[in-house]
Tab-separated table of C-alpha atoms and ligand atoms in Angstrom:
chain	number	residue	atom	x	y	z
A	1	MET	CA	-13.115	32.652	-6.278
A	2	ASN	CA	-14.547	30.183	-3.742
A	3	GLU	CA	-12.944	28.923	-0.537
A	4	SER	CA	-11.442	25.832	-2.238
A	5	HIS	CA	-9.742	27.923	-4.940
A	6	ARG	CA	-8.272	30.199	-2.313
A	7	MET	CA	-6.948	27.220	-0.310
A	8	ILE	CA	-5.410	25.610	-3.394
A	9	GLU	CA	-3.669	28.854	-4.277
A	10	GLU	CA	-2.206	29.106	-0.791
A	11	CYS	CA	-0.918	25.496	-1.032
A	12	GLU	CA	0.614	26.084	-4.426
A	13	LYS	CA	2.286	29.282	-3.214
A	14	TYR	CA	3.710	27.976	0.069
A	15	GLY	CA	3.967	24.174	-0.407
A	16	ALA	CA	6.505	22.291	-2.480
A	17	HIS	CA	5.130	21.048	-5.758
A	18	ASN	CA	6.010	17.385	-5.234
A	19	TYR	CA	2.460	16.246	-6.020
A	20	HIS	CA	-0.058	16.912	-8.800
A	21	PRO	CA	-3.397	16.599	-6.849
A	22	LEU	CA	-6.832	16.797	-8.329
A	23	PRO	CA	-8.256	20.269	-7.631
A	24	VAL	CA	-10.493	19.309	-4.679
A	25	VAL	CA	-10.149	20.432	-1.035
A	26	LEU	CA	-11.533	17.919	1.394
A	27	GLU	CA	-12.663	18.872	4.843
A	28	ARG	CA	-14.808	15.916	6.119
A	29	GLY	CA	-14.922	12.188	5.688
A	30	ARG	CA	-17.039	9.233	6.758
A	31	GLY	CA	-16.834	5.704	5.461
A	32	VAL	CA	-16.349	5.771	1.622
A	33	TRP	CA	-17.516	9.432	1.507
A	34	VAL	CA	-15.692	12.724	1.712
A	35	TRP	CA	-16.952	16.373	1.434
A	36	ASP	CA	-15.211	19.395	0.015
A	37	ALA	CA	-15.060	22.920	1.385
A	38	GLU	CA	-18.262	23.817	-0.557
A	39	GLY	CA	-20.126	20.817	0.909
A	40	LYS	CA	-20.018	18.705	-2.276
A	41	LYS	CA	-19.918	14.953	-1.614
A	42	PHE	CA	-17.535	12.560	-3.360
A	43	MET	CA	-16.834	8.878	-3.123
A	44	ASP	CA	-13.212	8.209	-2.257
A	45	MET	CA	-12.056	5.490	-4.610
A	46	LEU	CA	-8.358	5.915	-3.841
A	47	SER	CA	-8.491	5.379	-0.094
A	48	ALA	CA	-5.183	7.246	0.355
A	49	TYR	CA	-3.446	4.485	-1.703
A	50	SER	CA	-5.030	1.833	0.476
A	51	ALA	CA	-4.292	3.508	3.842
A	52	LEU	CA	-8.094	3.842	4.381
A	53	ASN	CA	-9.236	0.234	4.027
A	54	GLN	CA	-11.450	0.703	7.097
A	55	GLY	CA	-13.020	3.837	5.636
A	56	HIS	CA	-12.748	7.422	6.736
A	57	ASN	CA	-13.141	8.212	10.404
A	58	HIS	CA	-14.123	4.758	11.490
A	59	PRO	CA	-15.861	5.320	14.865
A	60	ALA	CA	-14.076	2.486	16.704
A	61	ILE	CA	-10.590	3.651	15.476
A	62	ILE	CA	-11.355	7.283	16.243
A	63	GLN	CA	-12.516	6.329	19.690
A	64	ALA	CA	-9.291	4.300	20.368
A	65	ALA	CA	-7.286	7.330	19.287
A	66	LYS	CA	-9.247	9.739	21.509
A	67	ASP	CA	-9.017	7.483	24.474
A	68	GLN	CA	-5.297	7.134	24.077
A	69	LEU	CA	-4.815	10.886	23.606
A	70	ASP	CA	-6.184	11.406	27.038
A	71	ARG	CA	-3.768	8.921	28.635
A	72	ILE	CA	-0.270	9.063	27.223
A	73	THR	CA	0.922	9.780	23.645
A	74	LEU	CA	4.690	9.385	23.529
A	75	THR	CA	7.348	7.631	25.546
A	76	SER	CA	10.058	6.856	22.968
A	77	ARG	CA	11.389	3.308	22.956
A	78	ALA	CA	13.704	4.207	25.946
A	79	PHE	CA	10.749	3.026	28.047
A	80	PHE	CA	8.004	0.450	27.694
A	81	HIS	CA	4.382	1.605	27.537
A	82	ASP	CA	1.180	-0.316	28.244
A	83	ARG	CA	-0.057	-0.358	24.613
A	84	GLN	CA	2.987	-1.989	23.125
A	85	GLY	CA	2.837	-5.653	24.064
A	86	GLY	CA	-0.843	-6.141	23.108
A	87	PHE	CA	-0.382	-4.651	19.697
A	88	PHE	CA	2.872	-6.438	18.928
A	89	LYS	CA	1.263	-9.747	19.816
A	90	LYS	CA	-1.837	-9.023	17.770
A	91	LEU	CA	0.114	-8.137	14.648
A	92	ALA	CA	2.634	-10.992	15.082
A	93	VAL	CA	-0.190	-13.557	15.425
A	94	LEU	CA	-2.046	-12.082	12.471
A	95	ALA	CA	1.008	-12.339	10.329
A	96	GLY	CA	1.940	-15.732	11.691
A	97	LYS	CA	5.422	-14.601	12.655
A	98	ASP	CA	7.434	-14.638	15.930
A	99	LYS	CA	8.035	-10.899	16.139
A	100	VAL	CA	7.310	-7.421	14.771
A	101	LEU	CA	9.264	-4.212	14.622
A	102	PRO	CA	7.203	-1.026	14.341
A	103	MET	CA	8.179	2.105	12.368
A	104	ASN	CA	6.112	4.947	10.968
A	105	SER	CA	6.092	5.317	7.185
A	106	GLY	CA	6.093	2.501	4.656
A	107	ALA	CA	9.482	3.558	3.326
A	108	GLU	CA	10.926	3.248	6.841
A	109	ALA	CA	9.597	-0.290	7.106
A	110	VAL	CA	11.190	-1.126	3.722
A	111	GLU	CA	14.468	0.294	4.944
A	112	THR	CA	14.086	-1.829	8.090
A	113	ALA	CA	13.555	-4.945	5.997
A	114	VAL	CA	16.627	-4.080	3.902
A	115	LYS	CA	18.738	-3.755	7.035
A	116	ALA	CA	17.317	-6.959	8.544
A	117	VAL	CA	18.009	-9.120	5.449
A	118	ARG	CA	21.477	-7.712	4.917
A	119	LYS	CA	22.461	-8.354	8.499
A	120	TRP	CA	20.911	-11.829	8.373
A	121	GLY	CA	22.939	-12.563	5.239
A	122	THR	CA	26.137	-11.364	6.843
A	123	LEU	CA	25.639	-13.231	10.132
A	124	LYS	CA	23.620	-16.344	9.177
A	125	LYS	CA	24.401	-17.008	5.489
A	126	GLY	CA	28.056	-16.091	5.602
A	127	VAL	CA	27.878	-13.372	2.904
A	128	PRO	CA	31.077	-11.224	3.240
A	129	GLU	CA	30.423	-7.877	4.935
A	130	GLY	CA	29.360	-5.257	2.422
A	131	LYS	CA	28.609	-7.825	-0.308
A	132	ALA	CA	24.970	-8.575	0.340
A	133	GLU	CA	22.730	-8.487	-2.749
A	134	ILE	CA	18.946	-7.964	-2.778
A	135	ILE	CA	16.951	-8.737	-5.881
A	136	VAL	CA	14.029	-6.419	-6.702
A	137	CYS	CA	11.660	-6.159	-9.627
A	138	ASP	CA	11.312	-3.956	-12.650
A	139	GLY	CA	8.451	-1.478	-12.060
A	140	ASN	CA	8.765	-1.738	-8.282
A	141	PHE	CA	7.567	0.917	-5.894
A	142	HIS	CA	8.865	0.625	-2.325
A	143	GLY	CA	8.947	4.231	-1.237
A	144	ARG	CA	10.997	7.396	-1.645
A	145	THR	CA	14.191	7.315	0.421
A	146	VAL	CA	17.475	7.607	-1.377
A	147	THR	CA	18.250	3.938	-0.978
A	148	ILE	CA	14.802	2.893	-2.205
A	149	VAL	CA	14.605	5.233	-5.233
A	150	GLY	CA	18.124	4.016	-6.064
A	151	PHE	CA	16.653	0.683	-7.173
A	152	SER	CA	13.545	2.127	-8.791
A	153	THR	CA	13.207	1.673	-12.543
A	154	GLU	CA	11.126	4.816	-12.919
A	155	PRO	CA	13.541	7.420	-14.279
A	156	GLN	CA	11.727	10.384	-12.633
A	157	TYR	CA	11.969	8.843	-9.186
A	158	LYS	CA	15.809	8.843	-9.438
A	159	ALA	CA	16.788	11.712	-11.707
A	160	GLY	CA	19.082	14.112	-9.885
A	161	PHE	CA	18.921	12.288	-6.549
A	162	GLY	CA	22.079	10.123	-6.805
A	163	PRO	CA	24.546	8.818	-5.709
A	164	PHE	CA	22.630	5.681	-4.720
A	165	THR	CA	23.043	2.738	-2.386
A	166	PRO	CA	24.643	-0.274	-4.149
A	167	GLY	CA	23.669	-3.949	-3.687
A	168	PHE	CA	20.411	-4.221	-5.641
A	169	THR	CA	19.751	-6.332	-8.697
A	170	ILE	CA	16.672	-5.667	-10.849
A	171	VAL	CA	14.788	-8.471	-12.670
A	172	PRO	CA	11.631	-8.330	-14.776
A	173	TYR	CA	8.452	-8.695	-12.695
A	174	GLY	CA	6.674	-12.039	-13.094
A	175	ASP	CA	9.631	-13.747	-14.754
A	176	ILE	CA	10.763	-16.728	-12.677
A	177	LYS	CA	13.627	-17.688	-15.026
A	178	ALA	CA	15.106	-14.168	-14.754
A	179	LEU	CA	14.885	-14.435	-10.969
A	180	GLU	CA	16.640	-17.775	-10.989
A	181	LYS	CA	19.509	-16.409	-13.148
A	182	ALA	CA	19.939	-13.351	-10.891
A	183	VAL	CA	20.536	-15.404	-7.725
A	184	THR	CA	24.203	-15.529	-6.660
A	185	PRO	CA	25.867	-16.904	-3.510
A	186	ASN	CA	25.681	-13.353	-2.115
A	187	THR	CA	21.961	-12.950	-2.645
A	188	VAL	CA	20.268	-12.429	0.748
A	189	ALA	CA	16.717	-11.559	-0.297
A	190	PHE	CA	14.160	-11.140	-3.027
A	191	MET	CA	11.834	-8.199	-2.324
A	192	VAL	CA	8.574	-8.120	-4.231
A	193	GLU	CA	5.115	-6.543	-4.238
A	194	PRO	CA	2.567	-9.380	-4.734
A	195	ILE	CA	0.714	-6.924	-6.965
A	196	GLN	CA	2.512	-3.814	-8.239
A	197	GLY	CA	0.115	-1.035	-7.224
A	198	GLU	CA	2.014	2.092	-8.341
A	199	ALA	CA	3.181	0.397	-11.570
A	200	GLY	CA	-0.461	0.289	-12.563
A	201	VAL	CA	-2.084	-2.588	-10.600
A	202	VAL	CA	0.162	-5.186	-12.345
A	203	VAL	CA	-0.845	-8.726	-11.372
A	204	PRO	CA	1.982	-11.270	-11.882
A	205	PRO	CA	1.286	-14.595	-13.655
A	206	ALA	CA	-0.555	-17.157	-11.512
A	207	GLY	CA	1.935	-19.262	-9.526
A	208	TYR	CA	4.726	-16.687	-9.746
A	209	LEU	CA	4.773	-15.889	-6.015
A	210	ALA	CA	4.687	-19.578	-4.993
A	211	GLU	CA	7.474	-20.459	-7.484
A	212	ALA	CA	9.584	-17.461	-6.462
A	213	PHE	CA	9.159	-18.505	-2.802
A	214	GLU	CA	10.311	-22.042	-3.543
A	215	LEU	CA	13.268	-20.758	-5.472
A	216	CYS	CA	14.236	-18.549	-2.603
A	217	ARG	CA	13.873	-21.457	-0.170
A	218	ARG	CA	16.213	-23.715	-2.307
A	219	ASN	CA	18.820	-20.977	-2.480
A	220	LYS	CA	18.652	-19.764	1.146
A	221	VAL	CA	17.343	-16.419	0.019
A	222	LEU	CA	14.735	-14.564	2.177
A	223	PHE	CA	11.411	-13.837	0.502
A	224	VAL	CA	10.348	-10.291	1.496
A	225	ALA	CA	6.819	-9.304	0.589
A	226	ASP	CA	6.052	-5.592	0.423
A	227	GLU	CA	2.404	-5.805	1.477
A	228	ILE	CA	2.163	-2.110	2.341
A	229	GLN	CA	-0.487	-1.496	-0.277
A	230	THR	CA	-1.801	-5.038	-0.826
A	231	GLY	CA	-2.136	-6.066	2.793
A	232	PHE	CA	-4.959	-6.012	5.273
A	233	GLY	CA	-7.730	-7.185	3.000
A	234	ARG	CA	-7.131	-4.981	0.036
A	235	THR	CA	-6.931	-7.917	-2.447
A	236	GLY	CA	-9.580	-10.042	-0.840
A	237	ARG	CA	-7.288	-11.974	1.572
A	238	MET	CA	-5.519	-10.647	4.690
A	239	PHE	CA	-2.295	-10.569	2.698
A	240	CYS	CA	-2.040	-10.802	-1.049
A	241	CYS	CA	0.512	-13.680	-0.733
A	242	ASP	CA	-2.289	-15.707	0.851
A	243	HIS	CA	-3.767	-16.157	-2.635
A	244	GLU	CA	-0.844	-18.538	-3.414
A	245	GLU	CA	-0.495	-19.924	0.124
A	246	VAL	CA	2.874	-18.213	0.400
A	247	LYS	CA	4.207	-17.285	3.840
A	248	PRO	CA	6.934	-14.756	3.198
A	249	ASP	CA	9.990	-14.774	5.498
A	250	VAL	CA	9.527	-11.052	5.987
A	251	TYR	CA	6.239	-9.093	5.719
A	252	VAL	CA	6.495	-5.343	5.111
A	253	MET	CA	3.365	-3.595	6.266
A	254	GLY	CA	2.027	-0.033	6.491
A	255	LYS	CA	-0.798	2.127	5.136
A	256	ALA	CA	-4.037	0.550	6.456
A	257	LEU	CA	-2.167	-0.497	9.615
A	258	GLY	CA	-2.605	3.097	10.686
A	259	GLY	CA	-6.407	2.880	10.433
A	260	GLY	CA	-6.517	6.060	8.245
A	261	ILE	CA	-5.306	8.141	11.202
A	262	LEU	CA	-1.573	7.893	11.682
A	263	PRO	CA	1.487	6.556	9.855
A	264	VAL	CA	2.082	3.110	11.358
A	265	SER	CA	4.315	0.574	9.640
A	266	ALA	CA	6.064	-2.591	10.668
A	267	ILE	CA	7.969	-5.610	9.547
A	268	ALA	CA	7.122	-9.104	10.812
A	269	CYS	CA	9.435	-12.047	10.703
A	270	ASP	CA	10.603	-15.019	12.683
A	271	ASP	CA	13.339	-14.918	15.361
A	272	ALA	CA	15.949	-16.325	12.955
A	273	VAL	CA	15.767	-12.983	11.099
A	274	MET	CA	14.571	-10.521	13.710
A	275	GLY	CA	17.183	-11.822	16.112
A	276	VAL	CA	19.896	-10.053	14.122
A	277	PHE	CA	18.770	-6.745	15.618
A	278	THR	CA	20.400	-5.945	18.977
A	279	PRO	CA	19.815	-2.762	21.027
A	280	GLY	CA	21.143	0.225	19.194
A	281	ASP	CA	21.076	-1.367	15.719
A	282	HIS	CA	17.915	0.298	14.599
A	283	GLY	CA	15.055	2.469	15.832
A	284	SER	CA	12.685	5.338	15.536
A	285	THR	CA	11.615	7.985	18.071
A	286	PHE	CA	7.908	7.751	17.138
A	287	GLY	CA	7.912	4.152	15.949
A	288	GLY	CA	5.470	2.110	18.105
A	289	ASN	CA	4.319	5.113	20.127
A	290	PRO	CA	1.270	4.676	22.385
A	291	VAL	CA	-1.215	6.389	20.046
A	292	ALA	CA	0.131	4.402	17.088
A	293	CYS	CA	-0.201	1.098	18.915
A	294	ALA	CA	-3.709	1.875	20.174
A	295	VAL	CA	-4.873	3.036	16.732
A	296	ALA	CA	-3.215	0.151	14.868
A	297	SER	CA	-4.640	-2.381	17.298
A	298	ALA	CA	-8.121	-0.983	16.676
A	299	ALA	CA	-7.463	-0.850	12.928
A	300	LEU	CA	-6.621	-4.574	12.906
A	301	ASP	CA	-9.754	-5.377	15.011
A	302	VAL	CA	-11.934	-3.583	12.388
A	303	ILE	CA	-10.392	-5.629	9.551
A	304	VAL	CA	-11.087	-8.911	11.351
A	305	ASN	CA	-14.371	-8.143	13.119
A	306	GLU	CA	-16.039	-6.531	10.078
A	307	ARG	CA	-14.829	-9.326	7.824
A	308	LEU	CA	-13.247	-6.850	5.499
A	309	CYS	CA	-11.196	-9.469	3.627
A	310	GLU	CA	-14.302	-11.360	2.678
A	311	LYS	CA	-16.073	-8.132	1.814
A	312	SER	CA	-13.176	-7.064	-0.385
A	313	GLN	CA	-13.261	-10.425	-2.194
A	314	GLU	CA	-17.029	-10.194	-2.779
A	315	MET	CA	-17.273	-6.545	-3.724
A	316	GLY	CA	-14.094	-6.746	-5.776
A	317	ALA	CA	-15.517	-9.549	-7.860
A	318	TYR	CA	-18.761	-7.585	-8.293
A	319	VAL	CA	-17.185	-4.318	-9.207
A	320	MET	CA	-14.569	-5.848	-11.478
A	321	GLY	CA	-17.248	-7.899	-13.235
A	322	LYS	CA	-19.397	-4.815	-13.846
A	323	LEU	CA	-16.402	-2.820	-15.121
A	324	ARG	CA	-15.489	-5.579	-17.581
A	325	GLN	CA	-19.087	-5.744	-18.852
A	326	MET	CA	-19.223	-2.039	-19.492
A	327	ASN	CA	-17.809	-2.382	-22.993
A	328	SER	CA	-16.301	1.070	-22.896
A	329	PRO	CA	-14.703	2.117	-26.144
A	330	HIS	CA	-11.821	3.613	-24.073
A	331	VAL	CA	-10.942	0.636	-21.901
A	332	ASP	CA	-8.328	-1.902	-22.989
A	333	HIS	CA	-8.758	-4.187	-20.044
A	334	VAL	CA	-9.541	-4.391	-16.377
A	335	ARG	CA	-7.210	-6.121	-13.895
A	336	GLY	CA	-6.658	-6.572	-10.220
A	337	LYS	CA	-7.673	-8.646	-7.187
A	338	GLY	CA	-10.260	-7.906	-4.531
A	339	LEU	CA	-10.777	-4.124	-4.318
A	340	LEU	CA	-7.447	-3.247	-5.878
A	341	ILE	CA	-8.615	-2.594	-9.444
A	342	GLY	CA	-6.856	-1.130	-12.443
A	343	VAL	CA	-8.764	0.062	-15.518
A	344	VAL	CA	-6.306	0.251	-18.379
A	345	VAL	CA	-7.130	3.071	-20.776
A	346	LYS	CA	-6.445	2.428	-24.497
A	347	ASP	CA	-3.474	4.366	-25.811
A	348	ALA	CA	-5.718	5.856	-28.499
A	349	SER	CA	-7.993	7.344	-25.817
A	350	GLY	CA	-5.108	9.355	-24.350
A	351	PRO	CA	-3.806	9.305	-20.808
A	352	ALA	CA	-5.870	8.333	-17.759
A	353	ARG	CA	-5.685	11.745	-16.026
A	354	PRO	CA	-8.504	13.487	-17.966
A	355	PHE	CA	-10.770	10.536	-17.138
A	356	CYS	CA	-9.967	11.043	-13.471
A	357	GLU	CA	-10.801	14.728	-13.798
A	358	ARG	CA	-14.184	13.893	-15.342
A	359	LEU	CA	-14.798	11.320	-12.689
A	360	MET	CA	-14.241	14.020	-10.108
A	361	GLU	CA	-16.867	16.189	-11.714
A	362	GLU	CA	-19.208	13.198	-11.389
A	363	GLY	CA	-18.419	12.850	-7.707
A	364	ILE	CA	-15.790	10.108	-7.807
A	365	LEU	CA	-12.256	10.598	-6.586
A	366	ALA	CA	-9.872	8.205	-8.274
A	367	LYS	CA	-6.262	8.706	-9.389
A	368	GLU	CA	-4.329	7.688	-12.436
A	369	THR	CA	-1.362	5.519	-11.930
A	370	HIS	CA	1.262	5.148	-14.489
A	371	HIS	CA	-0.339	7.370	-17.170
A	372	GLN	CA	-2.629	4.780	-18.669
A	373	VAL	CA	-4.293	3.203	-15.632
A	374	ILE	CA	-7.207	4.411	-13.469
A	375	ARG	CA	-7.051	2.799	-10.089
A	376	PHE	CA	-10.250	1.981	-8.227
A	377	ALA	CA	-9.529	1.059	-4.648
A	378	PRO	CA	-12.398	2.231	-2.430
A	379	PRO	CA	-12.480	1.569	1.300
A	380	LEU	CA	-13.283	-2.088	1.938
A	381	VAL	CA	-16.419	-1.091	3.856
A	382	ILE	CA	-18.160	-0.138	0.577
A	383	THR	CA	-21.694	-1.549	0.213
A	384	ARG	CA	-23.422	-2.886	-2.884
A	385	GLU	CA	-25.567	0.268	-3.037
A	386	GLU	CA	-22.512	2.472	-2.846
A	387	ALA	CA	-20.726	0.450	-5.510
A	388	ASP	CA	-23.802	0.772	-7.797
A	389	TRP	CA	-23.806	4.508	-7.230
A	390	ALA	CA	-20.212	4.590	-8.390
A	391	LEU	CA	-20.637	2.240	-11.362
A	392	VAL	CA	-23.311	4.396	-12.951
A	393	ARG	CA	-21.040	7.391	-12.861
A	394	ILE	CA	-18.004	5.508	-13.986
A	395	ALA	CA	-19.945	4.145	-16.969
A	396	LYS	CA	-21.002	7.689	-17.859
A	397	VAL	CA	-17.391	8.925	-17.910
A	398	LEU	CA	-16.019	5.882	-19.737
A	399	GLY	CA	-18.802	5.946	-22.300
A	400	GLY	CA	-19.972	2.476	-21.307
A	401	LYS	CA	-23.127	0.878	-19.897
A	402	VAL	CA	-23.751	-0.810	-16.605
A	403	ALA	CA	-24.905	-4.354	-17.372
B	1	LIG	C1	2.947	3.363	-0.338
B	1	LIG	C2	3.955	2.290	-0.517
B	1	LIG	C3	5.251	2.336	0.087
B	1	LIG	C4	5.699	3.589	0.801
B	1	LIG	O1	4.882	3.868	1.926
B	1	LIG	P1	5.037	5.375	2.529
B	1	LIG	O2	4.206	5.314	3.784
B	1	LIG	O3	4.486	6.310	1.494
B	1	LIG	O4	6.475	5.640	2.795
B	1	LIG	C5	6.056	1.249	-0.110
B	1	LIG	N1	5.648	0.139	-0.809
B	1	LIG	C6	4.470	0.096	-1.406
B	1	LIG	C7	4.063	-1.166	-2.111
B	1	LIG	C8	3.544	1.114	-1.316
B	1	LIG	O5	2.343	1.066	-1.912
């Protein structure tokens, strides 16, 4: 039994079994590469569900963290600290919004958005207290809190965890007519993922986001974009909504905002919405702490300075093109935008999981999403050579050829 096996056994014995990880124990990372306890090298094509857009251990982000660790790490929001203002401004300008509110996990940012739009509806739209409705989509993934899983359509995410928070209406994803029908005078917001990552990299029909945004505008409904997974260059633009020139009323951000180091999340919106929060309404002990602000600030600099949005667009088109040309007997189709790519395995070829296990043997770490889909979402710093390295191995596992 090697070191990795021993460590996996320890995890299984003492840790809750709330995940089903591939049997690999990682101990070092750099860029798109990671190494296991036996020194074997893998390419990380999951990127911690897009939390590693800048790559593992990006030197500039690591340096920002180290510098901050030597100064001050935590103040709580009871005091100001000298890393706050600069980061808030940088993120607000990047999102094109008046203000930001920092939290830690993505789910917390979603909860923050839910609170913001509900209070906005009550104060500004005149929705009676306790009657605010939020429309969400079939197949959504917005996190794991009780409120959030309460409006999930994935039975496993909910089973046994009720009772749930009321006030959510579910409509089919990508169906503008259904959205129109679901709007009532009490609707305060429509919350949507511009591409549904966890549902299997589901891309809505072209024009859907723009039409949904217009519909919201006409009905005085806030458009909330959950860009936690799709933001910060993942789909080839800074935000996925940029593909349709949509400027959501509320951005929900997380994952890559933490530069692969810390959980950092936030919402961004204009004063008309953010203004509903007054001192004591909402908060988080660690939200916006000095290390988080220093790291997130460096993480944003890397996205911009290294032109990761453009790289994601270019490399995404390249990799997706090659995957489509592979003519694998097991692949139904390939979908996605930028470097958020889903390879849909034919039902007849069985679930995606065994393909991910074989990819691991070939040195590629990818994870199935929604049974039938292999998600390829490498760090955006991936080079052409690195992509070619991966494509040869992917072709071997999928029984296809690299064109
Ligand atoms: C990952 C994710 C979340 C939840 O983020 P956590 O940091 O895991 O709480 C919410 N929405 C989307 C779209 C995500 O991909």
